[in-house]
Amino acid sequence: WKRAGASKDLSEGNKIEFELDGDDLLLSSFNTSVRAVQNTCTHMNLPLSSEEIDKNGHITCPFHGTSYCTKNGGVQKWCDGLPEDMPLENVQMMKSMKQIPLNTFNAINYEGSIWVVKT
């Protein structure tokens, strides 16, 4: 387990960017749980940290609209926000890419600190 920061820094709606053994993680608080996911979309390896987590605990890539569950990493929407002026063949290619869930990590809030571990 590695300490990611103080619990008070991860209040509802806040996120912490954290590196664990070379992986860029995004930590968030949802309801009463701490969630940790990779901080890049699996579609184009673009950062997710600038986006809000919605009321369902999902985060959406700002570049092409792929949405992921922050609890289990599952894909909720795939390429749901591609630019309208993108050529049709590019849209088809982007949408046909294999849907890969985000990697998730175990995270806990313990004695005033957020702790994360790879499993």
CSV table of N, CA and C in Angstrom, one decimal, residues 21-81:
chain,number,residue,atom,x,y,z
A,21,ASP,N,3.9,3.2,-9.1
A,21,ASP,CA,4.8,2.3,-9.8
A,21,ASP,C,4.7,2.6,-11.3
A,22,GLY,N,4.8,3.8,-11.7
A,22,GLY,CA,4.8,4.2,-13.1
A,22,GLY,C,3.4,4.3,-13.8
A,23,ASP,N,2.3,4.0,-13.1
A,23,ASP,CA,1.0,4.2,-13.6
A,23,ASP,C,0.4,5.5,-13.1
A,24,ASP,N,-0.2,6.3,-14.0
A,24,ASP,CA,-0.9,7.5,-13.6
A,24,ASP,C,-2.3,7.2,-13.2
A,25,LEU,N,-2.7,7.5,-12.0
A,25,LEU,CA,-4.0,7.2,-11.4
A,25,LEU,C,-4.8,8.4,-11.2
A,26,LEU,N,-6.1,8.3,-11.2
A,26,LEU,CA,-7.0,9.3,-10.8
A,26,LEU,C,-7.8,8.8,-9.6
A,27,LEU,N,-7.8,9.4,-8.5
A,27,LEU,CA,-8.5,9.0,-7.3
A,27,LEU,C,-9.7,9.9,-7.1
A,28,SER,N,-10.8,9.4,-6.7
A,28,SER,CA,-12.0,10.2,-6.5
A,28,SER,C,-12.8,9.6,-5.4
A,29,SER,N,-13.7,10.4,-4.8
A,29,SER,CA,-14.6,9.9,-3.8
A,29,SER,C,-16.0,9.9,-4.4
A,30,PHE,N,-16.7,8.8,-4.2
A,30,PHE,CA,-18.0,8.6,-4.7
A,30,PHE,C,-18.9,8.0,-3.6
A,31,ASN,N,-19.9,8.7,-3.2
A,31,ASN,CA,-20.7,8.3,-2.0
A,31,ASN,C,-19.7,8.2,-0.9
A,32,THR,N,-19.5,7.0,-0.3
A,32,THR,CA,-18.6,6.8,0.8
A,32,THR,C,-17.4,6.1,0.4
A,33,SER,N,-17.2,5.8,-0.8
A,33,SER,CA,-16.0,5.0,-1.2
A,33,SER,C,-15.0,5.8,-1.9
A,34,VAL,N,-13.7,5.3,-1.9
A,34,VAL,CA,-12.6,5.9,-2.6
A,34,VAL,C,-12.4,5.0,-3.8
A,35,ARG,N,-12.3,5.7,-5.0
A,35,ARG,CA,-12.1,4.9,-6.2
A,35,ARG,C,-10.8,5.4,-6.9
A,36,ALA,N,-10.1,4.4,-7.5
A,36,ALA,CA,-8.9,4.7,-8.2
A,36,ALA,C,-8.9,4.0,-9.5
A,37,VAL,N,-8.7,4.8,-10.6
A,37,VAL,CA,-8.7,4.3,-12.0
A,37,VAL,C,-7.4,4.9,-12.7
A,38,GLN,N,-7.1,4.2,-13.8
A,38,GLN,CA,-6.0,4.8,-14.6
A,38,GLN,C,-6.5,6.2,-15.1
A,39,ASN,N,-5.5,7.1,-15.2
A,39,ASN,CA,-5.9,8.4,-15.6
A,39,ASN,C,-5.7,8.7,-17.1
A,40,THR,N,-5.9,7.7,-17.9
A,40,THR,CA,-5.9,7.8,-19.4
A,40,THR,C,-7.0,6.9,-20.0
A,41,CYS,N,-7.7,7.5,-21.0
A,41,CYS,CA,-8.8,6.7,-21.6
A,41,CYS,C,-8.1,5.5,-22.4
A,42,THR,N,-8.8,4.4,-22.5
A,42,THR,CA,-8.2,3.2,-23.1
A,42,THR,C,-8.4,3.3,-24.6
A,43,HIS,N,-9.0,4.3,-25.1
A,43,HIS,CA,-9.3,4.5,-26.5
A,43,HIS,C,-8.1,5.1,-27.2
A,44,MET,N,-7.6,6.3,-26.6
A,44,MET,CA,-6.6,7.0,-27.3
A,44,MET,C,-5.5,7.4,-26.3
A,45,ASN,N,-5.5,6.9,-25.1
A,45,ASN,CA,-4.5,7.2,-24.0
A,45,ASN,C,-4.5,8.7,-23.7
A,46,LEU,N,-5.6,9.4,-23.7
A,46,LEU,CA,-5.7,10.8,-23.4
A,46,LEU,C,-6.1,10.9,-21.9
A,47,PRO,N,-5.7,12.0,-21.2
A,47,PRO,CA,-6.0,12.2,-19.8
A,47,PRO,C,-7.5,12.4,-19.5
A,48,LEU,N,-7.9,11.9,-18.4
A,48,LEU,CA,-9.3,12.0,-17.9
A,48,LEU,C,-9.4,13.0,-16.8
A,49,SER,N,-8.3,13.5,-16.2
A,49,SER,CA,-8.3,14.2,-15.0
A,49,SER,C,-9.1,15.5,-15.0
A,50,SER,N,-9.3,16.1,-16.2
A,50,SER,CA,-10.0,17.4,-16.3
A,50,SER,C,-11.5,17.2,-16.2
A,51,GLU,N,-12.0,16.0,-16.3
A,51,GLU,CA,-13.4,15.8,-16.4
A,51,GLU,C,-14.1,15.6,-15.0
A,52,GLU,N,-15.4,15.9,-14.9
A,52,GLU,CA,-16.1,15.7,-13.7
A,52,GLU,C,-16.6,14.2,-13.7
A,53,ILE,N,-16.9,13.7,-12.5
A,53,ILE,CA,-17.5,12.4,-12.4
A,53,ILE,C,-19.0,12.6,-12.2
A,54,ASP,N,-19.8,12.0,-13.0
A,54,ASP,CA,-21.3,12.3,-12.9
A,54,ASP,C,-21.9,11.6,-11.7
A,55,LYS,N,-23.2,11.8,-11.6
A,55,LYS,CA,-24.0,11.3,-10.5
A,55,LYS,C,-24.0,9.7,-10.4
A,56,ASN,N,-23.7,9.1,-11.5
A,56,ASN,CA,-23.6,7.6,-11.5
A,56,ASN,C,-22.2,7.1,-11.3
A,57,GLY,N,-21.3,8.0,-11.1
A,57,GLY,CA,-19.9,7.5,-10.8
A,57,GLY,C,-19.1,7.2,-12.1
A,58,HIS,N,-19.5,7.9,-13.2
A,58,HIS,CA,-18.9,7.7,-14.5
A,58,HIS,C,-18.1,8.9,-14.9
A,59,ILE,N,-16.9,8.6,-15.5
A,59,ILE,CA,-16.1,9.7,-16.0
A,59,ILE,C,-16.0,9.6,-17.6
A,60,THR,N,-16.1,10.7,-18.3
A,60,THR,CA,-16.1,10.7,-19.7
A,60,THR,C,-14.9,11.4,-20.3
A,61,CYS,N,-14.2,10.7,-21.3
A,61,CYS,CA,-13.1,11.3,-22.0
A,61,CYS,C,-13.5,12.6,-22.7
A,62,PRO,N,-12.9,13.7,-22.4
A,62,PRO,CA,-13.3,15.0,-23.1
A,62,PRO,C,-13.0,15.0,-24.6
A,63,PHE,N,-12.2,14.1,-25.1
A,63,PHE,CA,-11.8,14.2,-26.5
A,63,PHE,C,-12.7,13.5,-27.4
A,64,HIS,N,-13.4,12.4,-27.0
A,64,HIS,CA,-14.2,11.7,-27.9
A,64,HIS,C,-15.4,11.0,-27.3
A,65,GLY,N,-15.7,11.3,-26.0
A,65,GLY,CA,-16.9,10.9,-25.4
A,65,GLY,C,-17.0,9.5,-24.9
A,66,THR,N,-15.9,8.8,-24.7
A,66,THR,CA,-16.0,7.5,-24.2
A,66,THR,C,-16.1,7.6,-22.7
A,67,SER,N,-17.1,6.9,-22.1
A,67,SER,CA,-17.4,7.0,-20.7
A,67,SER,C,-17.1,5.7,-19.9
A,68,TYR,N,-16.6,5.8,-18.7
A,68,TYR,CA,-16.2,4.7,-17.9
A,68,TYR,C,-16.8,4.7,-16.5
A,69,CYS,N,-17.0,3.6,-16.0
A,69,CYS,CA,-17.5,3.5,-14.6
A,69,CYS,C,-16.2,3.6,-13.7
A,70,THR,N,-16.2,4.4,-12.7
A,70,THR,CA,-15.0,4.6,-11.8
A,70,THR,C,-15.0,3.5,-10.8
A,71,LYS,N,-16.0,2.6,-10.6
A,71,LYS,CA,-15.9,1.5,-9.7
A,71,LYS,C,-15.3,0.3,-10.3
A,72,ASN,N,-15.7,-0.1,-11.5
A,72,ASN,CA,-15.2,-1.3,-12.1
A,72,ASN,C,-14.4,-1.1,-13.4
A,73,GLY,N,-14.4,0.2,-13.9
A,73,GLY,CA,-13.6,0.5,-15.1
A,73,GLY,C,-14.4,0.2,-16.4
A,74,GLY,N,-15.6,-0.4,-16.3
A,74,GLY,CA,-16.4,-0.8,-17.4
A,74,GLY,C,-16.7,0.4,-18.4
A,75,VAL,N,-16.7,0.1,-19.7
A,75,VAL,CA,-17.1,1.1,-20.7
A,75,VAL,C,-18.6,1.3,-20.6
A,76,GLN,N,-19.1,2.5,-20.5
A,76,GLN,CA,-20.5,2.8,-20.4
A,76,GLN,C,-21.0,3.4,-21.8
A,77,LYS,N,-20.2,4.2,-22.4
A,77,LYS,CA,-20.5,4.7,-23.8
A,77,LYS,C,-19.1,4.6,-24.5
A,78,TRP,N,-19.2,4.4,-25.8
A,78,TRP,CA,-18.0,4.3,-26.7
A,78,TRP,C,-18.1,5.3,-27.8
A,79,CYS,N,-17.2,6.3,-27.8
A,79,CYS,CA,-17.1,7.3,-28.9
A,79,CYS,C,-18.4,8.0,-29.1
A,80,ASP,N,-19.0,8.5,-28.0
A,80,ASP,CA,-20.2,9.1,-28.0
A,80,ASP,C,-20.1,10.7,-28.2
A,81,GLY,N,-18.9,11.1,-28.4
A,81,GLY,CA,-18.7,12.6,-28.5
A,81,GLY,C,-17.7,12.9,-29.6
